[in-house]
Coordinates of C-alpha atoms in Angstrom, one line a residue:
M474 CA 89.4 103.6 66.8
S475 CA 89.8 106.0 69.7
I476 CA 92.7 108.3 70.1
Y477 CA 93.9 106.4 73.3
K478 CA 93.9 103.1 71.5
Q479 CA 96.0 104.7 68.7
F480 CA 98.7 105.9 71.3
Q481 CA 98.4 102.4 73.0
Q482 CA 99.0 100.6 69.9
S483 CA 101.9 103.0 69.0
L484 CA 103.6 102.6 72.3
E485 CA 103.1 98.8 72.2
Q486 CA 104.9 98.6 68.8
Q487 CA 107.8 100.9 70.2
L488 CA 108.1 98.8 73.3
E489 CA 108.4 95.7 71.1
N490 CA 110.9 97.4 69.0
L491 CA 113.0 98.1 72.0
A492 CA 112.9 94.6 73.1
R493 CA 115.0 93.6 69.9
F494 CA 117.9 95.7 71.1
P495 CA 120.4 93.4 72.9
E496 CA 121.6 96.2 75.1
I497 CA 118.2 96.9 76.7
S498 CA 116.8 94.7 79.3
R499 CA 114.0 92.5 77.9
T500 CA 112.6 91.9 81.4
N501 CA 112.1 95.7 81.9
I502 CA 110.4 95.9 78.6
S503 CA 108.2 92.8 79.2
L504 CA 107.1 94.4 82.5
L505 CA 106.1 97.6 80.6
L506 CA 104.2 95.7 77.9
D507 CA 102.3 93.7 80.6
K508 CA 101.3 97.0 82.4
L509 CA 100.2 98.6 79.2
R510 CA 98.2 95.6 78.0
Q511 CA 96.4 94.8 81.4
N512 CA 95.8 98.5 81.8
R513 CA 95.0 98.0 85.5
F514 CA 93.9 101.2 87.4
N515 CA 92.7 101.3 91.1
L516 CA 89.8 103.7 91.8
V517 CA 89.5 103.6 95.6
M518 CA 86.7 104.9 97.7
L519 CA 88.0 106.7 100.9
G520 CA 86.4 108.5 103.9
A521 CA 85.1 108.1 107.3
F522 CA 82.6 105.4 108.3
K523 CA 79.0 105.8 107.3
R524 CA 79.6 108.5 104.6
G525 CA 77.9 106.3 102.1
K526 CA 80.9 104.8 100.2
S527 CA 79.3 101.5 99.5
T528 CA 76.0 103.2 98.5
L529 CA 77.8 105.5 96.1
I530 CA 79.4 102.4 94.5
N531 CA 76.0 100.8 94.2
A532 CA 74.6 104.1 92.6
L533 CA 77.4 104.1 90.1
L534 CA 76.9 100.5 89.1
G535 CA 73.1 100.8 89.1
E536 CA 72.5 97.9 91.5
P537 CA 72.7 97.3 95.2
L538 CA 75.7 94.9 94.8
L539 CA 77.3 96.0 98.3
P540 CA 75.5 95.7 101.5
T541 CA 74.6 99.0 103.4
A542 CA 73.1 99.6 106.7
V543 CA 72.9 102.1 109.6
I544 CA 76.0 100.6 111.7
P545 CA 79.5 100.8 110.4
L546 CA 79.8 97.9 107.8
T547 CA 82.7 97.3 105.7
S548 CA 85.4 95.5 107.4
V549 CA 87.7 94.3 104.7
V550 CA 88.6 95.7 101.2
T551 CA 86.2 94.8 98.3
I552 CA 87.5 95.1 94.8
I553 CA 85.1 95.3 91.8
G554 CA 86.7 94.6 88.4
Y555 CA 85.1 93.9 85.0
G556 CA 83.5 90.6 84.1
E557 CA 80.9 89.5 81.6
K558 CA 78.7 88.3 84.6
L559 CA 78.6 88.6 88.2
R560 CA 81.2 86.5 90.2
I561 CA 82.2 86.9 93.8
D562 CA 85.4 85.4 95.2
V563 CA 86.4 85.6 98.8
L564 CA 90.4 85.4 99.4
F565 CA 91.6 84.4 102.9
H566 CA 94.8 85.2 104.7
N567 CA 95.6 81.4 104.6
G568 CA 95.7 81.6 100.7
Q569 CA 92.4 79.7 100.2
R570 CA 89.7 81.1 97.8
R571 CA 86.1 80.6 97.9
Q572 CA 83.3 81.5 95.4
I573 CA 80.0 82.9 97.0
A574 CA 76.7 84.1 95.9
G575 CA 75.6 87.7 96.3
S576 CA 73.5 86.9 99.2
E577 CA 76.4 85.7 101.2
L578 CA 78.6 88.7 100.6
A579 CA 77.5 90.5 103.8
A580 CA 78.7 87.4 105.9
Y581 CA 82.3 88.1 104.9
I582 CA 82.7 92.0 104.4
T583 CA 80.6 93.5 107.1
E584 CA 81.3 94.1 110.8
R585 CA 78.1 92.3 111.7
G586 CA 78.8 89.3 109.5
N587 CA 82.5 89.1 110.1
P588 CA 83.2 90.9 113.5
Q589 CA 86.9 92.1 113.6
N590 CA 87.4 89.8 110.4
K591 CA 87.5 86.7 112.5
K592 CA 87.0 84.7 109.3
G593 CA 90.5 85.9 108.2
V594 CA 89.4 87.4 104.9
L595 CA 92.1 89.2 102.9
E596 CA 89.9 90.7 100.4
V597 CA 87.0 90.1 98.1
D598 CA 87.1 90.2 94.3
I599 CA 83.9 90.9 92.4
A600 CA 83.6 90.6 88.7
Y601 CA 80.8 92.8 87.4
P602 CA 79.7 93.9 83.8
S603 CA 79.9 97.6 84.2
E604 CA 81.1 100.3 81.7
Y605 CA 83.1 101.9 84.4
L606 CA 85.2 98.9 84.9
K607 CA 86.3 98.3 81.4
D608 CA 89.9 99.0 80.3
G609 CA 91.3 97.7 83.6
V610 CA 89.6 100.0 86.0
R611 CA 88.9 98.4 89.4
I612 CA 86.6 100.3 91.9
I613 CA 87.7 99.3 95.5
D614 CA 85.5 99.8 98.6
T615 CA 87.6 100.4 101.8
P616 CA 86.5 100.3 105.5
G617 CA 85.7 103.8 106.9
V618 CA 88.2 105.4 109.2
G619 CA 87.2 106.9 112.6
S620 CA 84.6 104.3 113.7
I621 CA 84.8 102.4 117.1
Y622 CA 86.4 99.4 115.0
S623 CA 89.9 100.6 115.0
H624 CA 91.0 97.5 113.0
N625 CA 88.8 99.0 110.0
T626 CA 90.8 102.3 110.1
E627 CA 93.9 100.1 109.9
V628 CA 92.9 98.3 106.9
A629 CA 92.0 101.7 105.1
Y630 CA 95.3 103.0 105.8
N631 CA 97.1 99.8 105.0
Y632 CA 95.5 100.1 101.4
L633 CA 96.7 103.5 100.6
P634 CA 99.8 102.5 98.7
Q635 CA 97.8 100.9 96.1
V636 CA 95.6 103.9 95.2
D637 CA 95.9 105.4 91.8
A638 CA 93.0 107.7 92.1
A639 CA 90.5 108.2 94.9
I640 CA 87.0 109.3 95.5
F641 CA 87.0 110.9 99.1
V642 CA 83.4 110.9 100.4
V643 CA 82.1 113.3 103.0
T644 CA 78.5 114.3 104.0
V645 CA 76.5 117.4 104.8
D646 CA 75.5 116.1 108.3
P647 CA 77.8 115.7 110.1
P648 CA 80.6 117.8 108.3
L649 CA 84.2 116.8 107.9
S650 CA 85.3 115.5 111.4
A651 CA 88.9 115.7 113.0
A652 CA 89.5 111.9 111.9
E653 CA 88.7 112.8 108.3
E654 CA 91.0 115.8 108.2
E655 CA 93.8 113.6 109.7
F656 CA 93.2 110.9 107.1
L657 CA 93.1 113.6 104.3
K658 CA 96.6 114.8 105.3
D659 CA 97.9 111.3 105.3
I660 CA 96.6 110.2 101.9
R661 CA 98.0 113.2 100.1
Q662 CA 101.5 111.6 99.7
Y663 CA 99.8 108.5 98.2
V664 CA 96.9 109.8 96.0
H665 CA 97.7 112.1 92.9
K666 CA 94.0 112.4 91.8
L667 CA 91.2 113.1 94.3
F668 CA 87.6 113.4 93.6
F669 CA 85.5 115.0 96.4
V670 CA 81.9 114.0 96.9
L671 CA 79.4 115.7 99.5
N672 CA 76.9 113.0 99.9
K673 CA 73.5 113.0 101.5
I674 CA 72.4 116.5 100.3
D675 CA 68.8 115.4 100.5
Y676 CA 69.2 115.3 104.4
V677 CA 69.3 119.2 104.6
E678 CA 67.6 122.2 103.0
E679 CA 69.3 124.3 100.1
A680 CA 70.7 126.9 102.4
E681 CA 72.1 124.4 104.9
R682 CA 73.5 122.5 101.7
Q683 CA 75.4 125.4 100.5
E684 CA 76.7 126.1 104.0
A685 CA 78.0 122.5 104.2
L686 CA 79.6 122.8 100.7
D687 CA 81.4 126.1 101.5
F688 CA 82.6 124.7 105.1
T689 CA 83.9 121.4 103.3
R690 CA 85.6 123.5 100.6
Q691 CA 87.3 125.7 103.3
V692 CA 88.5 122.6 105.1
L693 CA 89.9 120.9 102.0
Q694 CA 91.6 124.1 100.7
A695 CA 93.2 124.5 104.2
N696 CA 94.6 120.8 104.1
L697 CA 95.6 120.6 100.4
A698 CA 96.8 124.0 100.1
T699 CA 95.0 124.9 96.9
D700 CA 92.0 126.8 95.8
N701 CA 91.1 124.7 92.7
I702 CA 89.0 121.9 94.6
P703 CA 85.9 120.8 92.8
I704 CA 83.4 119.1 95.0
F705 CA 80.3 117.2 93.8
P706 CA 77.2 117.4 95.8
L707 CA 74.8 114.5 95.4
T708 CA 72.6 111.9 97.1
A709 CA 73.8 108.5 96.3
K710 CA 70.9 106.7 97.9
L711 CA 68.1 108.4 95.7
A712 CA 70.3 108.1 92.6
L713 CA 70.3 104.3 93.0
E714 CA 66.6 104.1 93.6
R715 CA 66.0 106.3 90.5
K716 CA 68.4 104.1 88.3
Q717 CA 66.7 101.0 89.6
N718 CA 63.2 102.4 88.7
N719 CA 64.6 103.7 85.5
Q720 CA 63.7 107.3 86.1
P721 CA 66.2 109.4 84.2
Q722 CA 64.4 112.9 84.6
L723 CA 64.5 112.3 88.5
L724 CA 67.8 111.0 88.5
Q725 CA 69.1 114.5 87.5
E726 CA 67.8 115.8 90.6
T727 CA 70.1 113.7 92.7
L728 CA 73.1 115.5 90.9
L729 CA 74.8 112.1 90.3
P730 CA 75.0 112.4 86.5
Q731 CA 77.1 115.6 86.9
F732 CA 79.7 113.6 88.8
E733 CA 79.4 110.6 86.5
D734 CA 80.3 112.8 83.5
H735 CA 83.3 114.3 85.2
L736 CA 84.4 110.7 86.4
R737 CA 84.1 109.2 82.9
T738 CA 85.9 112.0 81.5
F739 CA 88.8 111.2 83.8
L740 CA 88.6 107.4 83.2
Y741 CA 88.4 107.8 79.4
Q742 CA 91.1 110.4 79.0
E743 CA 93.2 111.4 82.0
K744 CA 93.6 107.9 83.4
G745 CA 94.8 106.7 79.9
R746 CA 97.2 109.7 79.7
V747 CA 98.6 108.9 83.2
L748 CA 99.1 105.2 82.3
L749 CA 100.7 105.9 78.9
I750 CA 103.1 108.6 80.3
S751 CA 104.0 106.2 83.0
C752 CA 105.0 103.3 80.4
V753 CA 106.8 105.8 78.2
T754 CA 108.8 107.0 81.1
G755 CA 109.6 103.4 82.0
A756 CA 111.0 102.8 78.6
L757 CA 113.1 105.8 78.5
K758 CA 114.6 104.8 81.8
A759 CA 115.3 101.3 80.3
I760 CA 117.1 102.9 77.5
T761 CA 119.2 105.1 79.9
D762 CA 119.9 102.2 82.2
S763 CA 120.9 99.9 79.2
T764 CA 122.9 102.1 77.1
L765 CA 125.2 103.5 79.7
A766 CA 128.1 101.2 79.0
L767 CA 127.8 102.0 75.3
K768 CA 128.0 105.8 75.8
V769 CA 131.0 105.3 78.4
E770 CA 132.9 103.1 75.9
R771 CA 132.1 105.5 72.8
H772 CA 133.4 108.6 74.7
A773 CA 136.4 106.9 76.3
S774 CA 137.4 105.5 72.9
S775 CA 137.7 109.0 71.4
M776 CA 140.1 110.1 74.0
T777 CA 143.9 109.8 74.1
L778 CA 145.5 107.0 75.9
K779 CA 146.9 109.3 78.6
E780 CA 143.6 111.2 79.1
L781 CA 141.7 108.0 79.3
E782 CA 144.0 106.6 81.9
E783 CA 143.7 109.9 84.0
K784 CA 140.1 109.8 83.8
I785 CA 139.8 106.1 84.8
G786 CA 141.9 107.0 87.7
R787 CA 139.4 109.7 88.8
F788 CA 136.4 107.5 88.3
N789 CA 138.1 104.8 90.6
L790 CA 138.9 107.4 93.2
E791 CA 135.3 108.9 93.3
L792 CA 133.9 105.2 93.2
Q793 CA 135.5 104.6 96.5
G794 CA 133.4 107.2 98.2
L795 CA 130.2 105.7 96.9
E796 CA 131.5 102.2 98.0
K797 CA 131.6 103.5 101.5
E798 CA 128.2 104.9 101.4
R799 CA 127.0 101.5 100.0
E800 CA 128.4 99.8 103.1
M801 CA 126.8 102.2 105.4
S802 CA 123.5 101.7 103.7
L803 CA 123.8 98.0 104.4
L804 CA 124.5 98.6 108.1
L805 CA 121.5 100.8 108.2
L806 CA 119.4 98.0 106.6
D807 CA 120.6 95.4 109.1
G808 CA 119.8 97.9 112.0
R809 CA 116.1 98.6 110.7
M810 CA 115.6 94.7 110.0
K811 CA 116.7 93.9 113.6
G812 CA 114.4 96.6 114.8
V813 CA 111.5 94.8 113.1
I814 CA 112.4 91.4 114.6
E815 CA 112.6 93.0 118.2
E816 CA 109.2 94.5 117.6
V817 CA 107.9 91.2 116.6
N818 CA 109.4 89.6 119.7
T819 CA 107.9 92.3 122.0
D820 CA 104.6 91.7 120.2
L821 CA 104.8 87.8 120.6
E822 CA 105.7 88.2 124.4
I823 CA 102.7 90.4 125.0
F824 CA 100.4 88.0 123.0
K825 CA 101.8 84.9 125.0
N826 CA 101.1 86.4 128.4
E827 CA 97.7 87.6 127.4
T828 CA 96.8 84.4 125.9
M829 CA 97.9 82.3 128.9
T830 CA 95.6 84.5 131.1
R831 CA 92.7 84.3 128.7
L832 CA 92.9 80.6 128.1
H833 CA 93.2 79.8 131.9
R834 CA 89.9 81.8 132.4
E835 CA 88.2 80.2 129.2
V836 CA 89.2 76.8 130.0
Q837 CA 87.9 76.8 133.6
D838 CA 84.7 78.3 132.3
A839 CA 84.3 75.9 129.6
F840 CA 85.2 73.0 132.2
Q841 CA 82.4 74.0 134.5
Q842 CA 79.9 74.1 131.7
K843 CA 80.7 70.7 130.2
L844 CA 80.6 69.2 133.6
Q845 CA 76.9 69.6 133.5
A846 CA 76.5 68.0 130.0
S847 CA 76.6 64.5 129.0
G848 CA 79.4 63.2 126.9
D849 CA 83.1 62.5 127.2
L850 CA 84.5 65.4 129.2
R851 CA 88.1 64.7 128.3
Q852 CA 87.4 64.6 124.6
E853 CA 85.2 67.8 124.7
M854 CA 87.7 69.8 126.7
E855 CA 90.6 68.6 124.2
K856 CA 88.3 69.8 121.3
F857 CA 87.7 73.1 123.1
L858 CA 91.4 73.9 123.9
F859 CA 92.6 72.9 120.5
G860 CA 90.1 75.1 118.9
A861 CA 90.7 77.9 121.1
L862 CA 94.4 77.8 120.7
R863 CA 94.2 77.5 116.9
N864 CA 91.8 80.6 116.6
L865 CA 94.0 82.8 118.8
F866 CA 97.1 81.9 117.1
T867 CA 95.8 82.3 113.6
L868 CA 94.2 85.6 114.3
W869 CA 97.3 87.0 115.9
R870 CA 99.5 85.8 113.3
S871 CA 97.5 87.2 110.6
S872 CA 97.4 90.6 112.4
E873 CA 101.1 90.6 112.9
I874 CA 101.9 89.7 109.3
E875 CA 99.9 92.9 108.3
K876 CA 101.8 95.0 110.7
I877 CA 105.1 93.5 109.5
T878 CA 104.2 94.0 105.9
Q879 CA 103.7 97.8 106.5
N880 CA 106.9 98.0 108.3
L881 CA 108.9 96.3 105.8
A882 CA 107.5 98.6 103.1
G883 CA 109.1 101.4 105.0
V884 CA 112.3 99.6 105.5
H885 CA 112.2 98.7 101.7
Q886 CA 111.3 102.3 100.6
E887 CA 114.2 103.8 102.8
F888 CA 116.7 101.4 101.5
A889 CA 115.6 101.8 98.1
D890 CA 116.0 105.6 98.1
R891 CA 119.5 105.3 99.6
I892 CA 120.5 102.8 96.7
N893 CA 118.8 105.1 94.0
S894 CA 120.8 108.1 95.4
I895 CA 124.1 106.2 95.0
L896 CA 122.9 105.0 91.4
E897 CA 122.1 108.5 90.5
R898 CA 125.6 109.9 91.6
L899 CA 127.4 106.9 90.1
T900 CA 125.7 107.8 86.6
E901 CA 126.3 111.6 87.1
L902 CA 130.0 111.3 88.0
T903 CA 130.5 108.9 85.0
A904 CA 128.9 111.3 82.7
R905 CA 130.8 114.3 84.1
I906 CA 134.2 112.5 84.0
F907 CA 133.8 111.1 80.5
D908 CA 132.1 114.2 79.1
F909 CA 128.7 113.1 77.9
S910 CA 125.0 113.9 78.8
L911 CA 122.9 111.2 80.4
R912 CA 119.4 111.4 81.7
G913 CA 119.4 110.5 85.4
F914 CA 117.9 107.6 87.0
S915 CA 114.4 107.9 88.4
A916 CA 113.5 106.4 91.8
E917 CA 112.4 102.9 91.8
T918 CA 108.9 102.1 92.9
A919 CA 108.2 101.1 96.4
L920 CA 106.1 98.2 97.3
T921 CA 102.7 99.1 96.1
E922 CA 101.3 95.7 95.8
K923 CA 100.9 93.3 98.6
S924 CA 104.2 92.8 100.1
H925 CA 106.1 89.6 99.1
F926 CA 106.5 89.1 102.9
W927 CA 102.8 88.3 103.1
F928 CA 102.9 85.6 100.6
K929 CA 105.8 84.0 102.4
F930 CA 103.5 83.4 105.3
K931 CA 100.2 82.4 103.7
E932 CA 100.6 78.7 104.7
D933 CA 99.4 77.5 108.1
P934 CA 101.5 78.4 111.1
V935 CA 104.6 76.1 111.7
G936 CA 103.9 73.5 114.1
L937 CA 100.3 74.5 114.9
E938 CA 98.7 71.5 113.4
I939 CA 100.2 69.2 115.9
I940 CA 98.6 70.8 118.9
Q941 CA 95.7 68.2 119.0
L942 CA 98.2 65.3 119.1
T943 CA 100.3 67.0 121.8
I944 CA 97.2 67.7 123.9
T945 CA 96.1 63.9 123.4
S946 CA 99.5 62.5 124.5
L947 CA 99.5 64.6 127.7
L948 CA 96.1 63.7 128.9
P949 CA 95.6 60.1 129.9
R950 CA 92.1 58.8 129.9
A951 CA 92.2 57.6 133.5
L952 CA 92.5 61.2 134.9
T953 CA 89.7 62.2 137.2
K954 CA 87.7 65.3 136.6
G955 CA 89.7 67.3 139.0
M956 CA 93.1 66.0 137.7
L957 CA 91.9 66.6 134.2
L958 CA 91.3 70.4 134.9
K959 CA 94.7 70.8 136.7
K960 CA 96.4 69.0 133.8
L961 CA 94.5 71.1 131.1
L962 CA 95.7 74.4 132.8
E963 CA 99.4 73.1 132.9
N964 CA 99.2 72.2 129.5
V965 CA 97.8 75.7 128.5
D966 CA 101.0 77.5 129.5
E967 CA 103.4 74.7 128.0
L968 CA 101.6 74.8 124.7
V969 CA 101.3 78.4 124.3
D970 CA 105.0 78.8 125.2
K971 CA 106.0 76.1 122.9
H972 CA 104.2 77.5 119.8
C973 CA 105.1 81.1 120.5
G974 CA 108.6 79.9 120.3
R975 CA 107.8 78.2 117.0
L976 CA 106.3 81.4 115.6
R977 CA 109.3 83.5 116.8
Y978 CA 111.7 81.1 115.1
D979 CA 109.7 81.1 111.9
F980 CA 109.3 84.9 111.8
Q981 CA 113.0 85.5 112.5
N982 CA 114.1 83.1 109.7
R983 CA 111.8 84.6 107.2
L984 CA 112.5 88.3 108.1
N985 CA 116.3 87.3 107.7
D986 CA 115.4 86.0 104.4
M987 CA 113.7 89.2 103.4
A988 CA 116.7 91.1 104.5
R989 CA 119.0 89.1 102.2
E990 CA 116.6 89.6 99.3
F991 CA 116.6 93.4 99.7
R992 CA 120.5 93.3 99.8
Q993 CA 120.7 91.0 96.9
T994 CA 118.2 92.8 94.7
W995 CA 119.5 96.3 95.4
L996 CA 123.1 95.8 95.4
A997 CA 122.8 93.8 92.3
K998 CA 121.6 97.1 90.6
I999 CA 124.7 99.0 91.7
D1000 CA 127.0 95.9 91.0
Y1001 CA 125.7 95.6 87.5
T1002 CA 126.0 99.4 86.6
T1003 CA 129.4 99.5 88.0
V1004 CA 130.8 96.4 86.4
S1005 CA 129.2 97.4 83.0
I1006 CA 131.1 100.8 83.2
R1007 CA 134.3 99.0 84.2
Q1008 CA 134.0 96.6 81.3
A1009 CA 133.3 99.3 78.9
L1010 CA 136.4 101.5 80.0
E1011 CA 138.7 98.3 79.9
R1012 CA 137.5 97.5 76.2
A1013 CA 138.3 101.1 75.3
L1014 CA 141.7 101.0 77.1
A1015 CA 142.7 97.6 75.4
Q1016 CA 141.6 99.1 72.0
K1017 CA 144.0 102.2 72.6
K1018 CA 146.8 99.9 73.4
D1019 CA 146.1 97.9 70.2
N1020 CA 146.0 100.1 67.0
S1021 CA 144.0 102.8 65.4
Q1022 CA 142.3 100.6 62.9
T1023 CA 140.6 98.6 65.8
V1024 CA 139.6 101.7 67.6
A1025 CA 138.1 103.1 64.2
T1026 CA 136.2 99.9 63.5
R1027 CA 134.7 99.7 67.3
L1028 CA 133.8 103.4 67.2
G1029 CA 131.9 102.9 63.9
E1030 CA 130.0 99.9 65.5
L1031 CA 129.3 101.9 68.7
D1032 CA 128.1 104.9 66.6
R1033 CA 125.6 102.7 64.6
R1034 CA 124.2 101.0 67.7
L1035 CA 123.8 104.2 69.7
E1036 CA 122.2 105.8 66.6
A1037 CA 119.5 103.2 66.3
I1038 CA 118.7 103.2 70.1
L1039 CA 118.7 107.2 70.2
Q1040 CA 116.2 107.0 67.2
A1041 CA 114.1 104.7 69.2
E1042 CA 114.4 107.2 72.2
A1043 CA 113.6 110.2 70.0
A1044 CA 110.4 108.4 68.9
L1045 CA 109.3 107.8 72.4
L1046 CA 110.0 111.5 73.4
T1047 CA 107.7 112.5 70.5
L1048 CA 105.2 110.2 71.4
K1049 CA 105.1 111.4 75.1
E1050 CA 104.7 115.0 73.8
Q1051 CA 101.8 113.9 71.6
I1052 CA 100.2 112.0 74.5
S1053 CA 100.6 115.0 76.8
A1054 CA 99.2 117.5 74.2
T1055 CA 96.2 115.3 73.1
L1056 CA 95.1 113.6 76.2
H1057 CA 94.6 116.1 78.9

């Protein structure tokens, strides 16, 4: 058994032991156990367009799994995880899922096959049997930044919060661009482990290769403010060819094996260390959160009645200041959420005007074309207008949801930081007033997975499904061709305005729901902590007013419970030190 597995099993046992303590939240421990057992880790390919990110993934896997070409390709995020056999699933923004063959992949993830992601693909999940992907590792291909397709750059930026480690791919020709430098500055706050690959070294001579390597290192040092930056030169395209042709000696010349050795070391050692330490830290925090009331009651019970009453008075006085800050945080949250709603309304108004103008033009063009063809003109125009409306609304809605998701992540993080600050000061003042040490709360995690807001909108737009019926009811069959065109153009404005109104109403309602969820989730943390402290103080005060025997009995019980929990805490701290010392 590997040393990592030993640590993993030891930590799992300690977490299961913690779940038996009634004071410690079983929900928190269950979440940590799930994280430990699933072992999920996102290794993401980042960089500018046409640097060879997809080709490098293919070279690592040893098979041309992802499509490559001369033009900018990837337009959606592609996630490759472990599976006993190849399986490709396409996930759409509307919540649907479709399994496809490898030959169909380009039709969904490339700019040529799916321009501007008109098919509404959320992401593509690929299961593949590779050693790299075992133990929860997922290799993720993102669209390149800086191409003429601005939506691809947006997708790459939107995925940053989900990055655990990243491979930043650059090339010898051309060297680092301004867009790459800007992207590098932006990703520093999200990515704690970066690998740098200098791809396509076969494009230049040895002297030029070294020049490109030196230039790249200088730029990275300037942007990352560090001198210790390993860069791995290689040629991914040749490496893939050598792997496919089973030419291990020639593969060495591509320099890919050197990078693979470094990557494997990280995935087998450092990646595991990061995951284990994260779970240990979460468990220690769960102990701190859950034993606060016990420590408060224990120390309060050992005081004289007069001293305890004085300290409770101080506690209540200082708590008033925190409650004022709590109310101010709520006002700021309301303001930020109103700002999000206003931005949606502005975007919707622009979309409405642009859509009316566009549909007027397209309806007239389609009408003239269909005049020349045989068939039911009225029926054909209804079909055209219904399809055009649905496509425009669906695409805009998907784009707007992604934008709102990012805005909400910022609002959530800001509000979470404020609430965490209040929680930290609440625990600090409690420990200070009642004279005991207490590890401070660590900041809660921001929205690192797809925002809950997106899932609230994955169903079809409200009311859009009745467009066809509405059109039909407004277009009598007796209309002449001239009157039909006039009526169609009149209906365009009415239909667009009506469905924009429905979208506005739907967005506002759900954004207001999200604001309530934010308030309830975070305020519950403060309320729970405050109430538990007050209840502990009330118990201690009641015992003091009762008799000394009651106090002594209760103190003995508190000591036993705290001792057991502190032993579990000490075991976790020892395990954390062992992990840090062994896995590095």
